[in-house]
Coordinates of C-alpha atoms and ligand atoms in Angstrom, one line a residue:
M9 CA -0.6 -83.6 43.7
T10 CA -2.6 -81.8 46.4
E11 CA -4.6 -78.8 45.4
S12 CA -3.9 -75.4 46.8
P13 CA -6.2 -74.3 49.6
I14 CA -8.7 -71.7 48.4
L15 CA -8.6 -68.4 50.3
F16 CA -11.3 -65.8 50.0
I17 CA -10.6 -62.2 50.9
V18 CA -13.5 -59.8 51.1
D19 CA -12.7 -56.1 51.5
D20 CA -13.7 -52.9 49.7
D21 CA -10.2 -51.5 50.1
E22 CA -8.8 -52.5 46.7
I23 CA -5.2 -51.7 47.6
L24 CA -5.3 -53.9 50.7
L25 CA -7.0 -56.6 48.6
M26 CA -4.1 -56.5 46.1
V27 CA -1.4 -56.6 48.8
L28 CA -3.0 -59.6 50.5
R29 CA -3.6 -61.4 47.3
D30 CA 0.0 -61.2 46.3
R31 CA 1.2 -62.1 49.8
F32 CA -1.0 -65.2 50.1
T33 CA -0.6 -66.3 46.5
E34 CA 3.1 -66.4 47.2
Q35 CA 2.4 -68.6 50.2
G36 CA 0.7 -71.1 47.9
Y37 CA -3.0 -70.2 48.4
D38 CA -5.5 -70.0 45.5
V39 CA -6.7 -66.5 46.4
K40 CA -10.1 -65.1 45.3
T41 CA -10.8 -61.5 46.1
F42 CA -14.2 -59.8 46.4
T43 CA -15.1 -56.2 47.1
N44 CA -18.5 -56.9 48.6
G45 CA -20.0 -59.7 50.7
E46 CA -22.8 -60.7 48.3
E47 CA -20.3 -61.6 45.6
C48 CA -18.4 -63.8 48.1
L49 CA -21.7 -65.6 49.0
L50 CA -22.3 -66.4 45.4
H51 CA -18.9 -68.2 45.2
L52 CA -19.2 -70.4 48.3
D53 CA -19.7 -73.5 46.2
L54 CA -15.9 -73.3 45.5
D55 CA -15.5 -74.6 49.0
P56 CA -13.0 -72.1 50.4
S57 CA -10.6 -73.3 53.1
V58 CA -10.5 -69.9 54.8
I59 CA -12.3 -66.6 54.4
I60 CA -10.8 -63.2 55.5
L61 CA -13.8 -60.9 55.9
D62 CA -13.7 -57.1 56.5
L63 CA -16.5 -55.8 58.8
M64 CA -17.1 -52.5 56.9
L65 CA -18.4 -53.4 53.5
P66 CA -20.7 -51.7 51.1
G67 CA -24.2 -53.3 51.1
K68 CA -24.6 -55.9 53.8
T69 CA -22.3 -55.5 56.8
G70 CA -19.5 -58.0 57.5
I71 CA -21.5 -59.4 60.5
E72 CA -24.5 -60.1 58.2
I73 CA -22.3 -61.7 55.7
L74 CA -20.7 -63.8 58.4
Q75 CA -24.1 -65.0 59.5
M76 CA -25.0 -65.9 56.0
I77 CA -21.7 -67.7 55.4
K78 CA -22.2 -69.8 58.6
E79 CA -25.8 -70.7 57.5
K80 CA -24.5 -72.1 54.3
Q81 CA -21.1 -73.5 55.3
K82 CA -20.9 -73.9 59.1
E83 CA -17.4 -75.3 59.1
V84 CA -15.5 -72.8 57.0
P85 CA -13.1 -70.7 59.2
V86 CA -13.7 -67.0 59.0
I87 CA -11.1 -64.4 60.1
I88 CA -12.5 -60.9 60.6
L89 CA -10.7 -57.6 59.8
S90 CA -11.9 -54.5 61.5
A91 CA -11.0 -50.9 62.1
Q92 CA -9.7 -50.0 65.6
D93 CA -13.0 -48.2 66.5
K94 CA -15.1 -51.3 65.7
I95 CA -13.2 -53.5 68.1
M96 CA -16.4 -54.5 70.0
T97 CA -18.2 -55.6 66.9
A98 CA -15.1 -57.7 66.0
V99 CA -15.2 -59.3 69.4
N100 CA -18.9 -60.0 69.0
S101 CA -18.2 -61.7 65.6
I102 CA -16.6 -64.5 67.6
K103 CA -20.0 -65.3 69.0
E104 CA -21.3 -65.5 65.5
G105 CA -18.8 -68.2 64.7
A106 CA -15.7 -66.2 63.5
L107 CA -12.4 -67.9 64.3
D108 CA -10.3 -64.9 65.0
Y109 CA -10.2 -61.1 64.4
F110 CA -7.6 -58.6 63.4
T111 CA -7.6 -54.8 63.6
K112 CA -6.1 -52.6 61.0
P113 CA -3.3 -51.8 60.4
L114 CA -2.7 -55.5 60.1
D115 CA 0.0 -57.4 61.8
T116 CA 0.6 -59.4 58.6
Q117 CA 2.9 -62.0 60.2
R118 CA 0.3 -62.9 62.8
L119 CA -2.3 -62.9 60.0
D120 CA -0.2 -65.4 58.0
A121 CA -0.1 -67.7 61.0
A122 CA -3.8 -67.4 61.6
V123 CA -4.6 -68.2 58.0
R124 CA -2.3 -71.2 58.1
S125 CA -3.8 -72.7 61.2
A126 CA -7.4 -72.0 60.0
S127 CA -6.6 -73.8 56.8
T128 CA -5.3 -76.8 58.8
I129 CA -8.4 -76.8 60.9
K130 CA -10.6 -76.9 57.7
R131 CA -8.5 -79.7 56.2
L132 CA -8.7 -81.8 59.4
S133 CA -12.4 -81.2 60.0
K134 CA -13.1 -82.3 56.4
K135 CA -11.0 -85.4 57.0
V136 CA -12.9 -86.2 60.2
A137 CA -16.2 -85.7 58.4
D138 CA -15.1 -88.0 55.6
L139 CA -14.0 -90.6 58.1
E140 CA -17.2 -90.3 60.0
E141 CA -19.2 -90.9 56.8
Q142 CA -17.0 -94.0 56.0
V143 CA -17.6 -95.4 59.5
D144 CA -21.3 -94.7 59.2
S145 CA -21.5 -96.4 55.8
R146 CA -19.5 -99.3 57.1
N147 CA -22.1 -99.8 59.8
W148 CA -24.7 -99.8 57.2
M149 CA -22.8 -102.1 54.9
I150 CA -23.2 -104.9 57.4
K151 CA -26.8 -105.1 56.4
V152 CA -26.8 -103.4 53.0
N153 CA -23.5 -104.6 51.7
S154 CA -23.8 -104.1 48.0
Q155 CA -21.7 -103.7 44.9
N156 CA -24.8 -103.0 42.8
E157 CA -25.3 -99.4 41.4
K158 CA -29.1 -99.4 42.2
M159 CA -28.4 -100.6 45.8
K160 CA -25.6 -98.0 46.2
H161 CA -28.2 -95.4 45.3
V162 CA -30.6 -96.9 47.9
H163 CA -27.8 -96.8 50.5
H164 CA -27.1 -93.2 49.7
L165 CA -30.8 -92.3 50.0
M166 CA -31.0 -94.1 53.3
M167 CA -28.1 -92.1 54.7
K168 CA -30.0 -88.9 53.8
L169 CA -33.4 -90.0 55.1
R170 CA -32.5 -91.8 58.3
E171 CA -32.3 -88.7 60.5
S172 CA -35.5 -87.1 59.1
D173 CA -39.1 -87.9 59.8
V174 CA -40.3 -88.1 56.2
T175 CA -42.5 -91.0 55.2
V176 CA -40.6 -93.5 53.0
L177 CA -42.3 -96.0 50.7
I178 CA -40.2 -99.0 50.1
Q179 CA -41.0 -101.0 47.0
G180 CA -39.7 -104.3 45.7
E181 CA -40.6 -107.9 45.0
S182 CA -41.1 -110.3 47.9
G183 CA -37.9 -111.2 49.7
T184 CA -35.9 -108.2 48.4
G185 CA -35.3 -106.9 51.9
K186 CA -38.0 -104.2 52.4
E187 CA -38.5 -104.9 56.0
M188 CA -34.7 -105.0 56.6
I189 CA -34.4 -101.5 55.0
A190 CA -37.2 -100.2 57.2
Q191 CA -35.7 -101.6 60.3
S192 CA -32.3 -100.1 59.4
L193 CA -33.8 -96.7 58.8
H194 CA -35.2 -96.8 62.3
N195 CA -32.1 -98.3 64.0
E196 CA -29.7 -95.8 62.4
G197 CA -31.9 -92.8 62.9
N198 CA -32.6 -90.6 65.9
R199 CA -35.7 -92.7 66.9
A200 CA -33.6 -95.8 67.5
S201 CA -34.3 -95.9 71.3
A202 CA -38.1 -95.8 70.8
P203 CA -40.2 -98.7 69.5
F204 CA -40.2 -99.9 65.9
I205 CA -43.6 -101.5 65.3
T206 CA -44.5 -103.5 62.2
I207 CA -48.1 -103.9 61.1
N208 CA -48.8 -106.2 58.3
C209 CA -51.8 -104.8 56.6
A210 CA -52.4 -108.0 54.6
S211 CA -52.3 -110.5 57.4
I212 CA -54.6 -108.8 60.0
P213 CA -58.3 -109.2 59.2
K214 CA -59.7 -105.9 58.2
E215 CA -62.2 -105.7 61.0
L216 CA -59.3 -106.0 63.5
L217 CA -56.8 -103.8 61.7
E218 CA -58.4 -100.5 62.7
T219 CA -58.4 -101.3 66.4
E220 CA -54.8 -102.7 66.1
L221 CA -53.7 -99.4 64.6
F222 CA -55.7 -96.9 66.6
G223 CA -57.1 -98.8 69.6
H224 CA -60.7 -98.9 70.8
E225 CA -62.7 -97.7 73.7
K226 CA -64.4 -100.0 76.2
G227 CA -67.8 -101.1 74.9
S228 CA -67.1 -99.8 71.4
Y229 CA -68.3 -103.2 70.0
T230 CA -69.5 -106.5 71.4
G231 CA -66.5 -108.1 73.1
A232 CA -64.6 -104.8 73.7
F233 CA -64.5 -105.3 77.4
Q234 CA -61.8 -102.8 78.0
R235 CA -60.0 -99.9 76.4
K236 CA -57.3 -101.0 74.0
I237 CA -54.3 -98.8 73.1
G238 CA -53.4 -99.0 69.4
K239 CA -50.0 -99.4 67.9
F240 CA -49.9 -95.7 66.9
E241 CA -50.0 -94.7 70.5
I242 CA -47.6 -97.4 71.6
A243 CA -45.1 -96.4 68.9
N244 CA -45.0 -92.8 70.2
G245 CA -41.5 -91.4 69.6
G246 CA -40.7 -94.3 67.4
T247 CA -41.5 -95.7 64.0
I248 CA -44.5 -97.6 62.6
F249 CA -43.8 -99.8 59.6
L250 CA -46.9 -100.4 57.5
D251 CA -46.0 -103.6 55.6
E252 CA -48.1 -104.6 52.5
I253 CA -49.7 -101.1 52.5
G254 CA -51.3 -102.0 49.1
D255 CA -53.6 -104.3 51.0
L256 CA -54.9 -101.6 53.3
E257 CA -58.7 -101.5 53.1
F258 CA -60.2 -98.5 51.2
S259 CA -62.0 -97.1 54.3
L260 CA -58.9 -97.2 56.4
Q261 CA -56.9 -95.5 53.7
A262 CA -58.8 -92.2 54.5
K263 CA -57.9 -92.5 58.2
M264 CA -54.3 -93.3 57.3
L265 CA -54.1 -90.2 55.2
R266 CA -55.3 -88.1 58.2
V267 CA -52.6 -89.6 60.4
L268 CA -50.0 -88.9 57.7
Q269 CA -51.2 -85.3 57.3
Y270 CA -51.9 -84.3 60.8
K271 CA -50.6 -87.1 63.0
E272 CA -54.1 -87.3 64.4
F273 CA -56.5 -90.2 65.0
Q274 CA -59.3 -91.5 67.2
R275 CA -59.7 -94.8 68.9
V276 CA -62.6 -96.9 67.5
G277 CA -65.7 -95.8 69.4
G278 CA -64.0 -92.8 70.9
N279 CA -64.5 -89.0 70.3
E280 CA -61.2 -87.8 71.6
T281 CA -58.7 -86.8 69.0
L282 CA -55.3 -88.2 69.8
S283 CA -52.0 -87.5 68.4
S284 CA -48.8 -89.4 68.3
D285 CA -45.3 -88.5 67.3
V286 CA -44.5 -91.4 65.0
R287 CA -42.5 -91.8 61.8
I288 CA -44.3 -93.8 59.2
L289 CA -42.5 -96.1 56.9
A290 CA -44.4 -98.3 54.4
A291 CA -43.7 -101.1 52.1
T292 CA -45.4 -102.9 49.2
N293 CA -44.6 -105.5 46.6
Q294 CA -47.6 -104.3 44.5
D295 CA -47.6 -101.5 42.0
L296 CA -49.5 -98.9 43.9
R297 CA -50.0 -96.8 40.8
T298 CA -51.9 -99.6 39.1
L299 CA -54.0 -100.0 42.2
V300 CA -54.7 -96.2 42.0
L301 CA -55.7 -96.6 38.4
N302 CA -58.0 -99.5 39.2
G303 CA -59.6 -97.5 42.0
K304 CA -58.3 -99.7 44.7
F305 CA -55.9 -97.2 46.3
R306 CA -56.5 -93.6 47.1
E307 CA -54.5 -91.3 44.9
D308 CA -54.0 -88.7 47.6
L309 CA -52.6 -91.4 50.0
Y310 CA -50.4 -92.7 47.2
Y311 CA -48.8 -89.3 46.6
R312 CA -48.4 -88.7 50.4
L313 CA -46.6 -92.0 50.8
A314 CA -44.6 -92.0 47.6
S315 CA -42.8 -88.6 48.0
F316 CA -39.6 -90.5 49.1
P317 CA -39.7 -93.9 47.3
I318 CA -36.9 -96.5 47.8
I319 CA -37.0 -99.1 45.1
L320 CA -35.2 -102.4 45.7
P321 CA -34.1 -104.3 42.7
P322 CA -34.8 -108.0 42.5
L323 CA -31.8 -110.3 43.2
R324 CA -31.6 -111.3 39.5
E325 CA -30.7 -107.7 38.7
R326 CA -28.0 -107.5 41.4
K327 CA -26.2 -110.8 40.8
E328 CA -22.9 -109.2 41.7
D329 CA -24.1 -109.2 45.3
I330 CA -24.7 -113.0 45.3
P331 CA -21.1 -113.9 46.5
I332 CA -21.3 -111.2 49.3
L333 CA -24.7 -112.5 50.4
V334 CA -23.6 -116.1 50.3
E335 CA -20.6 -115.3 52.5
H336 CA -22.9 -113.4 54.9
F337 CA -25.3 -116.4 55.2
L338 CA -22.5 -118.9 55.5
E339 CA -21.2 -116.9 58.4
K340 CA -24.7 -116.6 59.9
Y341 CA -25.6 -120.3 59.6
S342 CA -22.4 -122.1 60.0
N343 CA -22.1 -123.9 63.3
K344 CA -19.2 -124.1 65.6
G345 CA -17.8 -127.0 63.6
G346 CA -16.5 -124.4 61.1
K347 CA -17.6 -122.5 58.1
K348 CA -18.4 -124.6 55.0
K349 CA -17.3 -123.6 51.5
F350 CA -19.0 -123.5 48.1
S351 CA -17.2 -125.1 45.2
R352 CA -16.7 -122.8 42.2
K353 CA -19.3 -124.8 40.3
T354 CA -21.9 -124.6 43.0
L355 CA -21.4 -120.8 43.4
Q356 CA -21.8 -120.6 39.6
A357 CA -25.1 -122.5 39.9
L358 CA -26.2 -119.9 42.5
M359 CA -25.2 -117.1 40.1
D360 CA -27.1 -118.7 37.1
Y361 CA -30.4 -119.1 39.0
S362 CA -33.0 -116.4 38.7
W363 CA -34.1 -116.3 42.4
P364 CA -37.8 -115.5 42.1
G365 CA -38.0 -115.5 45.9
N366 CA -35.0 -113.1 46.0
I367 CA -32.7 -112.8 49.1
R368 CA -35.1 -114.8 51.3
E369 CA -34.9 -117.7 48.8
L370 CA -31.1 -117.5 48.7
E371 CA -30.9 -117.4 52.5
H372 CA -33.1 -120.5 52.8
A373 CA -31.1 -122.3 50.1
I374 CA -27.9 -121.7 52.0
E375 CA -29.2 -122.5 55.4
R376 CA -30.5 -125.8 54.0
A377 CA -27.3 -126.6 52.1
I378 CA -25.2 -126.1 55.2
L379 CA -27.5 -128.5 57.1
I380 CA -27.6 -131.3 54.6
S381 CA -24.1 -131.2 53.1
D382 CA -21.4 -133.7 54.2
G383 CA -17.8 -132.5 54.6
E384 CA -16.3 -129.2 54.1
F385 CA -17.7 -128.4 50.6
I386 CA -21.3 -127.7 49.6
T387 CA -22.0 -129.3 46.2
I388 CA -24.8 -128.7 43.6
A389 CA -26.6 -131.8 45.0
D390 CA -27.0 -129.9 48.3
L391 CA -29.0 -127.1 46.6
P392 CA -32.8 -127.1 46.2
M393 CA -34.1 -128.8 43.1
P394 CA -35.0 -125.7 41.0
I395 CA -31.4 -124.5 41.2
Q396 CA -30.0 -127.9 40.4
T397 CA -32.3 -128.2 37.3
R398 CA -31.4 -124.8 36.1
S399 CA -27.7 -125.7 36.4
E400 CA -28.1 -128.9 34.3
E401 CA -29.9 -127.0 31.6
I402 CA -27.2 -124.4 31.4
E403 CA -24.6 -127.2 31.3
E404 CA -26.4 -128.6 28.2
V405 CA -26.5 -125.2 26.5
I406 CA -22.8 -124.7 27.2
Q407 CA -22.0 -128.1 25.7
A408 CA -24.1 -127.3 22.7
G409 CA -22.3 -124.0 22.4
S410 CA -18.9 -125.8 22.3
I411 CA -20.2 -127.9 19.4
F412 CA -20.9 -124.7 17.5
R413 CA -17.5 -123.3 18.3
K414 CA -15.7 -126.3 17.0
S415 CA -17.7 -126.8 13.8
M416 CA -19.4 -123.6 12.8
P417 CA -17.5 -120.4 12.7
V418 CA -20.5 -118.4 11.4
Y419 CA -23.8 -118.7 13.3
T420 CA -27.0 -118.1 11.6
L421 CA -30.3 -118.6 13.4
E422 CA -30.8 -121.8 11.3
T423 CA -27.4 -123.2 12.3
I424 CA -28.1 -122.5 15.9
K425 CA -31.5 -124.1 15.7
K426 CA -30.0 -127.1 13.9
E427 CA -27.3 -127.6 16.5
M428 CA -29.7 -127.2 19.4
I429 CA -31.9 -129.9 18.0
A430 CA -29.0 -132.1 17.2
H431 CA -27.7 -131.7 20.7
A432 CA -31.0 -132.5 22.3
I433 CA -31.4 -135.6 20.1
A434 CA -27.8 -136.7 21.0
A435 CA -28.4 -136.1 24.7
T436 CA -31.6 -138.2 24.7
K437 CA -29.9 -140.9 22.5
G438 CA -32.3 -140.2 19.7
N439 CA -35.4 -140.3 21.8
I440 CA -37.6 -137.8 19.9
K441 CA -40.2 -137.7 22.7
E442 CA -37.7 -136.7 25.3
A443 CA -35.9 -134.3 23.0
A444 CA -39.2 -132.5 22.3
K445 CA -39.8 -132.2 26.0
R446 CA -36.4 -130.6 26.6
L447 CA -36.8 -128.2 23.7
N448 CA -40.4 -127.4 24.7
L449 CA -41.5 -128.2 21.2
S450 CA -44.1 -130.7 19.9
R451 CA -42.8 -134.1 18.8
A452 CA -44.1 -133.4 15.2
T453 CA -42.1 -130.2 15.0
V454 CA -38.9 -131.9 16.2
Y455 CA -39.4 -134.7 13.8
T456 CA -39.9 -132.4 10.9
L457 CA -36.9 -130.3 11.8
C458 CA -34.7 -133.4 12.2
K459 CA -35.8 -134.5 8.7
Q460 CA -35.1 -131.1 7.3
H461 CA -31.6 -131.0 8.7
G462 CA -30.8 -134.7 8.1
I463 CA -30.6 -135.6 11.9
A464 CA -31.0 -139.2 12.6
V465 CA -33.6 -140.1 15.2
L466 CA -34.9 -143.3 16.9
R467 CA -38.6 -143.2 16.6
S468 CA -40.3 -145.2 19.3
E469 CA -42.5 -148.2 18.4
Q470 CA -45.5 -146.3 19.6
E471 CA -44.8 -143.3 17.4
R472 CA -44.2 -145.4 14.4
N473 CA -47.5 -147.0 14.8
A474 CA -49.3 -143.7 15.6
Ligands
ATP697 N1 -29.0 -106.9 52.5 C1 -29.3 -108.0 53.1 N2 -28.4 -108.6 53.8 C2 -28.6 -109.8 54.4 N3 -29.8 -110.3 54.5 C3 -30.8 -109.7 53.9 C4 -30.6 -108.5 53.2 N4 -31.8 -108.1 52.6 C5 -32.7 -109.1 53.0 N5 -32.1 -110.0 53.8 C6 -32.8 -111.2 54.3 O1 -33.7 -111.7 53.4 C7 -34.9 -112.0 54.0 C8 -36.1 -111.3 53.4 O2 -36.0 -109.9 53.8 P1 -37.2 -109.0 54.1 O3 -38.2 -109.8 55.0 O4 -36.7 -107.7 54.6 O5 -37.8 -108.9 52.7 P2 -39.2 -108.3 52.2 O6 -38.9 -107.5 51.0 O7 -39.8 -107.5 53.3 O8 -40.1 -109.5 51.8 P3 -41.7 -109.7 51.8 O9 -42.2 -108.8 50.7 O10 -41.9 -111.1 51.4 O11 -42.2 -109.3 53.1 C9 -34.8 -111.8 55.5 O12 -34.5 -113.0 56.1 C10 -33.6 -110.9 55.6 O13 -32.8 -111.2 56.7
MG698 MG1 -41.6 -107.9 54.3

């Protein structure tokens, strides 16, 4: 069921209000009436489809109210009512964004038609805005295609922050996609046609970093044969991405704070104060707050950077995205010979792994598997060793689990312990040394537990003699 369009009517003539309310209620509108403009402003959150606004009101005038409505809700259509002698003001109201005006006494049939078409305009413009947002988010989804709640929040934040110039601090473990987020914020924002320059604060030697960032004057140090323009100047109009900001040397942190506060800096060896119109994005995989507590990072710089944090979850906390990412990388790395497929078991192995290297590790694993696999399907054997091993371990636990299900309806910690040991002993054909290794226990402990639970073991010759 579609909801009735909300119609606001603002007039101090209570009789007219009553007549119009009845008329439009009958036509299916949800009518709200107000005898002054201020009250109408207080209710804008109700998202009216149309506002009928009288020019002569107690308190603020209709034109003032119209301006305030347009400041808050640019797209709501406003129809002005005015007395004959205020016709010029009514005409001027069009310049302030009113859709139409009517003089009193009202031609109610024409007013009906105007309200109807205004309501349609509002409905369609809302639809267009919704569609635009969907198209926008689809563009983003290509890169940030996520089913995960935390990532959806990141995506939402990005939509809000991309057009602004605020500094954003992107935090997350290595390989979670920090640089990709920074690049997207730039590409989808209004600086997209200007440069996006990445500076890795950890990989550039600290003596060079300052000249890299701010440039230097000729002769400022031995070997400075000519003036060098720094990245802050080159990036004018664009974005600077300060990667691994946690590694920024303490003395440079003060200079960075100045750039963030005033967009001002000096070349090394220069006196001239330069300014550059750059947006600064920063990323780190370190906990900057701990660095602040340990005196390694300036607190003022931290607060300056962290006013808009984006925190990327590790891949192990967004496993629902693994199939989507796998599909994306299969597409990316498959050659013209056709796209390979993952068997269900192999995909499960990818889901079970903890991905300490996050999306980067997943991407490499898939690129490698595509290269080394024969035939149409990628199997577990095509995956890197740590993933294969993890998969075997899980298989063992599942098998052990099925033993419990068959024989033990009630699990206590003791029964689980017993079955785990029995399973390890069975899997190693009674080899206590191997079983101990698998269970990550000492041989003596496994031996004692086996004895306690009456599990038969084959003790090696060596052990018997020990
Ligand atoms: N949402 C995503 N969709 C597809 N690929 C992604 C996504 N996020 C990250 N990647 C890929 O994962 C790899 C690592 O991403 P990125 O370099 O942005 O991570 P990072 O957090 O900056 O890592 P590090 O801390 O090691 O610098 C890149 O190859 C990137 O293409
Ligand atoms: Mg990075």
